[in-house]
mmCIF file of C-alpha atoms and ligand atoms in Angstrom:
data_model
loop_
_atom_site.group_PDB
_atom_site.id
_atom_site.type_symbol
_atom_site.label_atom_id
_atom_site.label_comp_id
_atom_site.label_asym_id
_atom_site.label_seq_id
_atom_site.Cartn_x
_atom_site.Cartn_y
_atom_site.Cartn_z
ATOM 1 C CA UNK Q 1 -11.224 -14.797 51.111
ATOM 2 C CA UNK Q 2 -10.999 -13.039 54.433
ATOM 3 C CA UNK Q 3 -14.144 -14.653 56.129
ATOM 4 C CA UNK Q 4 -12.418 -18.049 55.011
ATOM 5 C CA UNK Q 5 -9.233 -17.046 56.533
ATOM 6 C CA UNK Q 6 -10.940 -16.014 60.115
ATOM 7 C CA UNK Q 7 -12.728 -19.362 59.862
ATOM 8 C CA UNK Q 8 -9.306 -21.349 58.940
ATOM 9 C CA UNK Q 9 -7.507 -19.082 61.867
ATOM 10 C CA UNK Q 10 -10.014 -20.019 64.634
ATOM 11 C CA UNK Q 11 -9.877 -23.802 63.482
ATOM 12 C CA UNK Q 12 -6.128 -23.440 63.955
ATOM 13 C CA UNK Q 13 -6.446 -21.887 67.206
ATOM 14 C CA UNK Q 14 -4.228 -18.922 66.173
ATOM 15 C CA UNK Q 15 -5.175 -16.096 67.777
ATOM 16 C CA UNK Q 16 -2.881 -13.419 66.414
ATOM 17 C CA UNK Q 17 -4.214 -14.621 62.458
ATOM 18 C CA UNK Q 18 -7.851 -14.464 63.845
ATOM 19 C CA UNK Q 19 -7.566 -10.666 65.044
ATOM 20 C CA UNK Q 20 -5.591 -9.715 62.118
ATOM 21 C CA UNK Q 21 -7.928 -11.185 59.621
ATOM 22 C CA UNK Q 22 -10.912 -9.573 61.420
ATOM 23 C CA UNK Q 23 -8.979 -6.125 61.399
ATOM 24 C CA UNK Q 24 -8.530 -6.829 57.335
ATOM 25 C CA UNK Q 25 -12.340 -7.646 57.290
ATOM 26 C CA UNK Q 26 -13.393 -4.596 58.912
ATOM 27 C CA UNK Q 27 -11.479 -2.522 56.929
ATOM 28 C CA UNK Q 28 -12.978 -4.183 53.860
ATOM 29 C CA UNK Q 29 -15.998 -3.202 55.051
ATOM 30 C CA UNK Q 30 -17.281 -6.488 55.419
ATOM 31 C CA UNK Q 31 -20.535 -7.046 57.295
ATOM 32 C CA UNK Q 32 -19.960 -7.933 61.106
ATOM 33 C CA UNK Q 33 -22.756 -10.390 61.099
ATOM 34 C CA UNK Q 34 -21.133 -12.355 58.231
ATOM 35 C CA UNK Q 35 -18.094 -12.006 60.246
ATOM 36 C CA UNK Q 36 -19.455 -13.472 63.260
ATOM 37 C CA UNK Q 37 -21.865 -16.169 61.520
ATOM 38 C CA UNK Q 38 -19.581 -17.511 58.610
ATOM 39 C CA UNK Q 39 -16.003 -16.923 60.098
ATOM 40 C CA UNK Q 40 -16.254 -17.264 64.172
ATOM 41 C CA UNK Q 41 -19.360 -19.125 65.095
ATOM 42 C CA UNK Q 42 -19.076 -22.029 62.135
ATOM 43 C CA UNK Q 43 -15.371 -22.227 62.991
ATOM 44 C CA UNK Q 44 -16.492 -23.269 66.711
ATOM 45 C CA UNK Q 45 -18.942 -25.870 65.265
ATOM 46 C CA UNK Q 46 -15.784 -27.524 63.384
ATOM 47 C CA UNK Q 47 -14.154 -27.358 66.412
ATOM 48 C CA UNK Q 48 -17.081 -29.253 68.221
ATOM 49 C CA UNK Q 49 -17.055 -31.853 65.618
ATOM 50 C CA UNK Q 50 -13.189 -32.253 65.699
ATOM 51 C CA UNK Q 51 -13.666 -32.789 69.382
ATOM 52 C CA UNK Q 52 -16.528 -35.218 69.013
ATOM 53 C CA UNK Q 53 -14.363 -37.217 66.352
ATOM 54 C CA UNK Q 54 -11.442 -37.273 68.833
ATOM 55 C CA UNK Q 55 -8.985 -35.649 66.585
ATOM 56 C CA UNK Q 56 -8.746 -32.526 68.914
ATOM 57 C CA UNK Q 57 -8.930 -32.784 72.905
ATOM 58 C CA UNK Q 58 -9.965 -29.999 75.587
ATOM 59 C CA UNK Q 59 -6.659 -27.970 75.729
ATOM 60 C CA UNK Q 60 -6.845 -27.526 71.928
ATOM 61 C CA UNK Q 61 -10.787 -26.682 72.271
ATOM 62 C CA UNK Q 62 -9.875 -24.046 74.820
ATOM 63 C CA UNK Q 63 -7.000 -22.500 72.779
ATOM 64 C CA UNK Q 64 -9.956 -21.992 69.856
ATOM 65 C CA UNK Q 65 -12.160 -20.951 72.352
ATOM 66 C CA UNK Q 66 -9.653 -17.783 73.545
ATOM 67 C CA UNK Q 67 -8.935 -17.109 69.644
ATOM 68 C CA UNK Q 68 -12.791 -16.751 68.942
ATOM 69 C CA UNK Q 69 -13.039 -14.535 71.873
ATOM 70 C CA UNK Q 70 -10.286 -12.060 70.961
ATOM 71 C CA UNK Q 71 -12.193 -11.922 67.585
ATOM 72 C CA UNK Q 72 -15.206 -11.158 69.422
ATOM 73 C CA UNK Q 73 -13.988 -8.526 71.413
ATOM 74 C CA UNK Q 74 -12.984 -6.792 68.253
ATOM 75 C CA UNK Q 75 -16.218 -6.921 66.677
ATOM 76 C CA UNK Q 76 -17.985 -5.773 69.872
ATOM 77 C CA UNK Q 77 -17.283 -1.950 69.284
ATOM 78 C CA UNK Q 78 -19.300 -2.666 65.896
ATOM 79 C CA UNK Q 79 -22.419 -4.522 66.804
ATOM 80 C CA UNK Q 80 -25.197 -2.264 66.635
ATOM 81 C CA UNK Q 81 -25.956 -0.312 69.549
ATOM 82 C CA UNK Q 82 -29.011 1.610 70.840
ATOM 83 C CA UNK Q 83 -27.943 3.345 73.910
ATOM 84 C CA UNK Q 84 -30.788 5.936 74.000
ATOM 85 C CA UNK Q 85 -32.302 5.007 77.153
ATOM 86 C CA UNK Q 86 -32.092 1.516 79.263
ATOM 87 C CA UNK Q 87 -34.471 -0.656 77.944
ATOM 88 C CA UNK Q 88 -34.294 -2.484 81.397
ATOM 89 C CA UNK Q 89 -31.828 -4.635 83.457
ATOM 90 C CA UNK Q 90 -31.215 -8.437 82.376
ATOM 91 C CA UNK Q 91 -29.074 -10.627 84.640
ATOM 92 C CA UNK Q 92 -27.477 -13.241 82.249
ATOM 93 C CA UNK Q 93 -25.011 -16.437 83.601
ATOM 94 C CA UNK Q 94 -23.888 -19.596 82.405
ATOM 95 C CA UNK Q 95 -25.886 -22.068 84.998
ATOM 96 C CA UNK Q 96 -24.076 -23.962 87.611
ATOM 97 C CA UNK Q 97 -21.507 -26.459 86.899
ATOM 98 C CA UNK Q 98 -21.196 -24.844 83.189
ATOM 99 C CA UNK Q 99 -17.892 -22.958 82.084
ATOM 100 C CA UNK Q 100 -18.662 -22.485 78.537
ATOM 101 C CA UNK Q 101 -18.959 -18.695 78.217
ATOM 102 C CA UNK Q 102 -18.716 -17.698 74.359
ATOM 103 C CA UNK Q 103 -22.575 -17.908 73.357
ATOM 104 C CA UNK Q 104 -23.550 -16.211 76.706
ATOM 105 C CA UNK Q 105 -20.960 -13.251 76.004
ATOM 106 C CA UNK Q 106 -22.558 -12.958 72.644
ATOM 107 C CA UNK Q 107 -26.089 -12.776 74.011
ATOM 108 C CA UNK Q 108 -24.678 -10.237 76.624
ATOM 109 C CA UNK Q 109 -23.237 -8.105 74.003
ATOM 110 C CA UNK Q 110 -26.296 -8.190 71.900
ATOM 111 C CA UNK Q 111 -28.779 -7.332 74.508
ATOM 112 C CA UNK Q 112 -26.097 -4.310 75.740
ATOM 113 C CA UNK Q 113 -25.966 -3.119 71.858
ATOM 114 C CA UNK Q 114 -29.993 -3.415 71.574
ATOM 115 C CA UNK Q 115 -29.961 -0.868 74.537
ATOM 116 C CA UNK Q 116 -30.438 -3.220 77.736
ATOM 117 C CA UNK Q 117 -28.372 -2.920 81.072
ATOM 118 C CA UNK Q 118 -26.572 -6.028 81.368
ATOM 119 C CA UNK Q 119 -25.183 -7.697 84.515
ATOM 120 C CA UNK Q 120 -23.362 -10.298 83.588
ATOM 121 C CA UNK Q 121 -22.618 -13.040 86.667
ATOM 122 C CA UNK Q 122 -20.300 -15.137 84.450
ATOM 123 C CA UNK Q 123 -19.730 -18.785 84.543
ATOM 124 C CA UNK Q 124 -20.985 -21.719 86.811
ATOM 125 C CA UNK Q 125 -23.499 -19.661 88.658
ATOM 126 C CA UNK Q 126 -25.268 -20.973 91.568
ATOM 127 C CA UNK Q 127 -29.102 -20.458 91.442
ATOM 128 C CA UNK Q 128 -28.879 -18.657 94.821
ATOM 129 C CA UNK Q 129 -26.748 -15.771 93.156
ATOM 130 C CA UNK Q 130 -29.254 -15.247 90.411
ATOM 131 C CA UNK Q 131 -32.146 -14.827 92.867
ATOM 132 C CA UNK Q 132 -29.772 -12.226 95.113
ATOM 133 C CA UNK Q 133 -28.872 -10.356 92.272
ATOM 134 C CA UNK Q 134 -32.311 -10.195 90.443
ATOM 135 C CA UNK Q 135 -33.755 -9.190 93.893
ATOM 136 C CA UNK Q 136 -30.962 -6.502 94.674
ATOM 137 C CA UNK Q 137 -30.609 -5.088 91.191
ATOM 138 C CA UNK Q 138 -34.499 -5.111 90.364
ATOM 139 C CA UNK Q 139 -33.944 -7.186 87.112
ATOM 140 C CA UNK Q 140 -36.340 -6.978 84.309
ATOM 141 C CA UNK Q 141 -35.278 -10.589 82.797
ATOM 142 C CA UNK Q 142 -32.920 -13.327 83.786
ATOM 143 C CA UNK Q 143 -31.224 -15.059 80.830
ATOM 144 C CA UNK Q 144 -29.579 -18.549 81.454
ATOM 145 C CA UNK Q 145 -27.249 -20.460 79.170
ATOM 146 C CA UNK Q 146 -26.058 -24.028 79.227
ATOM 147 C CA UNK Q 147 -23.936 -25.595 76.847
ATOM 148 C CA UNK Q 148 -23.910 -29.187 78.408
ATOM 149 C CA UNK Q 149 -26.796 -31.668 78.615
ATOM 150 C CA UNK Q 150 -25.546 -32.432 82.316
ATOM 151 C CA UNK Q 151 -25.878 -28.890 83.112
ATOM 152 C CA UNK Q 152 -29.573 -28.299 81.605
ATOM 153 C CA UNK Q 153 -31.308 -29.322 84.862
ATOM 154 C CA UNK Q 154 -29.546 -26.439 86.860
ATOM 155 C CA UNK Q 155 -31.987 -24.218 84.690
ATOM 156 C CA UNK Q 156 -34.983 -25.922 85.918
ATOM 157 C CA UNK Q 157 -33.556 -25.604 89.364
ATOM 158 C CA UNK Q 158 -32.797 -21.791 88.725
ATOM 159 C CA UNK Q 159 -36.155 -20.932 87.665
ATOM 160 C CA UNK Q 160 -38.010 -23.226 90.392
ATOM 161 C CA UNK Q 161 -35.977 -21.219 93.009
ATOM 162 C CA UNK Q 162 -36.735 -17.949 91.370
ATOM 163 C CA UNK Q 163 -40.409 -18.813 91.762
ATOM 164 C CA UNK Q 164 -39.942 -20.274 95.208
ATOM 165 C CA UNK Q 165 -38.460 -16.835 96.307
ATOM 166 C CA UNK Q 166 -41.661 -14.992 94.878
ATOM 167 C CA UNK Q 167 -39.947 -13.380 91.923
ATOM 168 C CA UNK Q 168 -42.016 -13.191 89.136
ATOM 169 C CA UNK Q 169 -39.379 -12.058 86.544
ATOM 170 C CA UNK Q 170 -39.375 -13.509 83.099
ATOM 171 C CA UNK Q 171 -36.738 -16.093 82.382
ATOM 172 C CA UNK Q 172 -35.280 -16.811 79.148
ATOM 173 C CA UNK Q 173 -32.950 -19.880 78.330
ATOM 174 C CA UNK Q 174 -30.471 -20.860 75.540
ATOM 175 C CA UNK Q 175 -27.431 -22.935 74.614
ATOM 176 C CA UNK Q 176 -26.612 -25.657 72.039
ATOM 177 C CA UNK Q 177 -28.434 -28.436 73.733
ATOM 178 C CA UNK Q 178 -31.621 -26.506 74.718
ATOM 179 C CA UNK Q 179 -34.674 -26.454 72.807
ATOM 180 C CA UNK Q 180 -38.100 -24.912 72.541
ATOM 181 C CA UNK Q 181 -39.654 -27.964 74.143
ATOM 182 C CA UNK Q 182 -37.363 -27.856 77.050
ATOM 183 C CA UNK Q 183 -37.791 -24.204 77.737
ATOM 184 C CA UNK Q 184 -41.702 -24.898 77.920
ATOM 185 C CA UNK Q 185 -41.152 -28.167 80.174
ATOM 186 C CA UNK Q 186 -39.368 -26.332 82.767
ATOM 187 C CA UNK Q 187 -41.415 -23.278 82.723
ATOM 188 C CA UNK Q 188 -39.271 -20.903 81.164
ATOM 189 C CA UNK Q 189 -40.921 -17.845 79.442
ATOM 190 C CA UNK Q 190 -38.789 -18.029 76.076
ATOM 191 C CA UNK Q 191 -36.317 -19.747 74.357
ATOM 192 C CA UNK Q 192 -33.640 -18.068 71.884
ATOM 193 C CA UNK Q 193 -31.774 -20.399 69.423
ATOM 194 C CA UNK Q 194 -29.268 -17.687 69.080
ATOM 195 C CA UNK Q 195 -28.171 -14.248 70.056
ATOM 196 C CA UNK Q 196 -30.699 -12.052 67.870
ATOM 197 C CA UNK Q 197 -33.589 -14.071 68.876
ATOM 198 C CA UNK Q 198 -32.625 -13.893 72.858
ATOM 199 C CA UNK Q 199 -32.603 -9.845 72.127
ATOM 200 C CA UNK Q 200 -35.940 -10.104 69.959
ATOM 201 C CA UNK Q 201 -37.350 -12.340 73.139
ATOM 202 C CA UNK Q 202 -36.054 -10.154 75.615
ATOM 203 C CA UNK Q 203 -37.625 -6.975 74.068
ATOM 204 C CA UNK Q 204 -41.057 -8.714 73.886
ATOM 205 C CA UNK Q 205 -40.896 -9.631 77.179
ATOM 206 C CA UNK Q 206 -39.787 -6.146 78.940
ATOM 207 C CA UNK Q 207 -42.175 -4.045 77.514
HETATM 208 CO CO1 LIG D 301 -17.186 -27.972 75.551
HETATM 209 N N1 LIG D 301 -18.426 -29.144 74.705
HETATM 210 N N2 LIG D 301 -16.652 -29.159 77.028
HETATM 211 N N3 LIG D 301 -15.472 -26.858 75.924
HETATM 212 N N4 LIG D 301 -17.399 -27.251 73.816
HETATM 213 C C1 LIG D 301 -19.127 -28.566 73.964
HETATM 214 C C2 LIG D 301 -20.737 -27.931 74.408
HETATM 215 C C3 LIG D 301 -19.756 -30.038 73.336
HETATM 216 C C4 LIG D 301 -20.978 -30.123 72.216
HETATM 217 C C5 LIG D 301 -18.276 -30.545 72.389
HETATM 218 C C6 LIG D 301 -18.614 -31.960 71.660
HETATM 219 O O1 LIG D 301 -18.710 -32.963 72.563
HETATM 220 N N5 LIG D 301 -18.711 -31.917 70.506
HETATM 221 C C7 LIG D 301 -19.711 -30.826 74.401
HETATM 222 C C8 LIG D 301 -21.228 -31.025 74.943
HETATM 223 C C9 LIG D 301 -21.794 -32.426 74.882
HETATM 224 C C10 LIG D 301 -23.237 -32.357 75.538
HETATM 225 O O2 LIG D 301 -23.301 -32.076 76.624
HETATM 226 N N6 LIG D 301 -23.885 -32.716 74.931
HETATM 227 C C11 LIG D 301 -18.660 -30.076 75.481
HETATM 228 C C12 LIG D 301 -17.938 -31.019 76.446
HETATM 229 C C13 LIG D 301 -18.353 -32.747 76.398
HETATM 230 C C14 LIG D 301 -17.072 -30.338 77.227
HETATM 231 C C15 LIG D 301 -16.306 -30.876 78.702
HETATM 232 C C16 LIG D 301 -17.204 -31.750 79.318
HETATM 233 C C17 LIG D 301 -15.161 -31.726 77.863
HETATM 234 C C18 LIG D 301 -14.322 -32.569 78.770
HETATM 235 O O3 LIG D 301 -13.867 -31.841 79.942
HETATM 236 N N7 LIG D 301 -13.963 -33.848 78.679
HETATM 237 C C19 LIG D 301 -15.940 -29.542 79.150
HETATM 238 C C20 LIG D 301 -16.915 -29.056 79.982
HETATM 239 C C21 LIG D 301 -16.515 -28.013 80.918
HETATM 240 C C22 LIG D 301 -17.699 -27.475 81.914
HETATM 241 O O4 LIG D 301 -18.363 -26.473 81.454
HETATM 242 N N8 LIG D 301 -17.713 -27.899 83.057
HETATM 243 C C23 LIG D 301 -15.915 -28.719 78.192
HETATM 244 C C24 LIG D 301 -15.111 -27.743 78.060
HETATM 245 C C25 LIG D 301 -14.955 -26.685 76.990
HETATM 246 C C26 LIG D 301 -13.620 -25.544 76.951
HETATM 247 C C27 LIG D 301 -13.475 -24.909 78.325
HETATM 248 C C28 LIG D 301 -12.501 -26.225 76.605
HETATM 249 C C29 LIG D 301 -14.338 -24.443 76.080
HETATM 250 C C30 LIG D 301 -15.171 -23.394 76.319
HETATM 251 C C31 LIG D 301 -14.616 -22.176 76.492
HETATM 252 C C32 LIG D 301 -15.257 -21.123 76.757
HETATM 253 O O5 LIG D 301 -16.478 -20.945 76.253
HETATM 254 N N9 LIG D 301 -14.591 -20.021 77.483
HETATM 255 C C33 LIG D 301 -15.286 -25.458 75.141
HETATM 256 C C34 LIG D 301 -15.814 -25.195 73.882
HETATM 257 C C35 LIG D 301 -15.228 -24.052 72.837
HETATM 258 C C36 LIG D 301 -16.831 -26.074 72.818
HETATM 259 C C37 LIG D 301 -17.313 -26.057 71.934
HETATM 260 C C38 LIG D 301 -16.243 -26.395 70.798
HETATM 261 C C39 LIG D 301 -17.633 -24.634 71.368
HETATM 262 C C40 LIG D 301 -18.813 -23.900 72.273
HETATM 263 C C41 LIG D 301 -18.866 -22.701 71.704
HETATM 264 O O6 LIG D 301 -18.444 -21.786 72.244
HETATM 265 N N10 LIG D 301 -19.542 -22.074 70.898
HETATM 266 C C42 LIG D 301 -18.596 -26.936 71.520
HETATM 267 C C43 LIG D 301 -18.782 -27.716 70.559
HETATM 268 C C44 LIG D 301 -20.113 -26.905 70.042
HETATM 269 O O7 LIG D 301 -21.049 -26.114 70.594
HETATM 270 N N11 LIG D 301 -20.245 -27.055 68.619
HETATM 271 C C45 LIG D 301 -18.588 -27.923 73.288
HETATM 272 C C46 LIG D 301 -19.718 -20.999 69.688
HETATM 273 C C47 LIG D 301 -20.836 -20.135 70.600
HETATM 274 C C48 LIG D 301 -21.374 -18.798 69.739
HETATM 275 O O8 LIG D 301 -22.026 -21.083 70.422
HETATM 276 O O9 LIG D 301 -22.348 -21.307 72.849
HETATM 277 O O10 LIG D 301 -23.967 -22.927 71.102
HETATM 278 P P1 LIG D 301 -22.828 -21.241 71.640
HETATM 279 O O11 LIG D 301 -24.257 -20.072 71.277
HETATM 280 C C49 LIG D 301 -25.132 -19.825 70.465
HETATM 281 C C50 LIG D 301 -26.313 -20.591 71.170
HETATM 282 O O12 LIG D 301 -26.397 -21.692 71.412
HETATM 283 C C51 LIG D 301 -27.305 -19.453 71.810
HETATM 284 O O13 LIG D 301 -26.599 -18.426 71.009
HETATM 285 C C52 LIG D 301 -24.981 -18.313 70.580
HETATM 286 C C53 LIG D 301 -25.241 -18.232 68.869
HETATM 287 O O14 LIG D 301 -25.707 -16.684 68.878
HETATM 288 N N12 LIG D 301 -27.100 -19.179 73.168
HETATM 289 C C54 LIG D 301 -27.917 -18.466 73.945
HETATM 290 C C55 LIG D 301 -26.127 -19.522 74.078
HETATM 291 N N13 LIG D 301 -26.496 -19.369 75.234
HETATM 292 C C56 LIG D 301 -27.865 -18.688 75.126
HETATM 293 C C57 LIG D 301 -28.454 -18.050 76.114
HETATM 294 C C58 LIG D 301 -29.881 -17.482 75.566
HETATM 295 C C59 LIG D 301 -30.254 -17.743 74.154
HETATM 296 C C60 LIG D 301 -29.117 -18.215 73.355
HETATM 297 O O15 LIG D 301 -30.666 -16.977 76.339
HETATM 298 C C61 LIG D 301 -30.424 -16.707 77.545
#
């Protein structure tokens, strides 16, 4: 089955096989969300478990991430697009100290697909850069991602700095260790457990 082959190829860190199997799945008319959730995202969860168990290490985790990113690139044009009129400008980035960008890229892709103009600041983004860009680009929303428990406090620092700079732009946060309770605790305006939820929140907050 093609979806299982995509999953297996990510876990095996085989970029060429990920690409070939995604092409096959798309040709077969498989649902893009199924390919993403059951093929790619589920495979990265397995990769994380293997890392936690000590059966793979950072280089292997990185290779799996590169295979996943190659797969996401093929899916990007197939994600629903609504480009009729810009729904607003979103500044997105992974916070200071954190280099994980797959989830953040997925959120950015889906926001673009939903009609937002997305300014992606990349990874390891200092709060000052969020503030400067949000101000100069007249952003309607700031979206922060963090994958490490050690970088979650950088989300709070960014929100505090935005407020101290007098910017009343709504902020949404997300990433594997982040919770709804943490979002409330640090004064974020919303928490997205996954990319579709982040898009839903963005639509609610940027009316
Ligand atoms: Co790292 N890593 N990693 N890693 N890595 C995790 C996060 C970890 C859970 C693995 C583990 O131990 N099981 C663990 C964190 C433990 C913790 O803090 N609790 C960990 C660690 C420890 C590390 C290092 C410290 C390892 C080391 O060096 N010893 C190191 C840190 C480097 C740094 O950032 N400073 C490190 C490095 C790396 C790589 C560079 C090798 C690579 C990242 C490559 C890249 O991103 N370009 C990597 C990877 C691939 C992972 C795992 C395996 C996969 C992450 C991923 O891409 N998932 C991860 C294990 C895991 O998460 N199960 C792990 C797929 C992606 C689609 O999911 O990003 O969660 P995710 O995004 C989701 C949601 O969270 C949500 O939407 C997405 C789904 O729709 N979401 C948002 C994300 N951002 C959002 C923002 C929103 C809303 C929703 O609104 C704004």
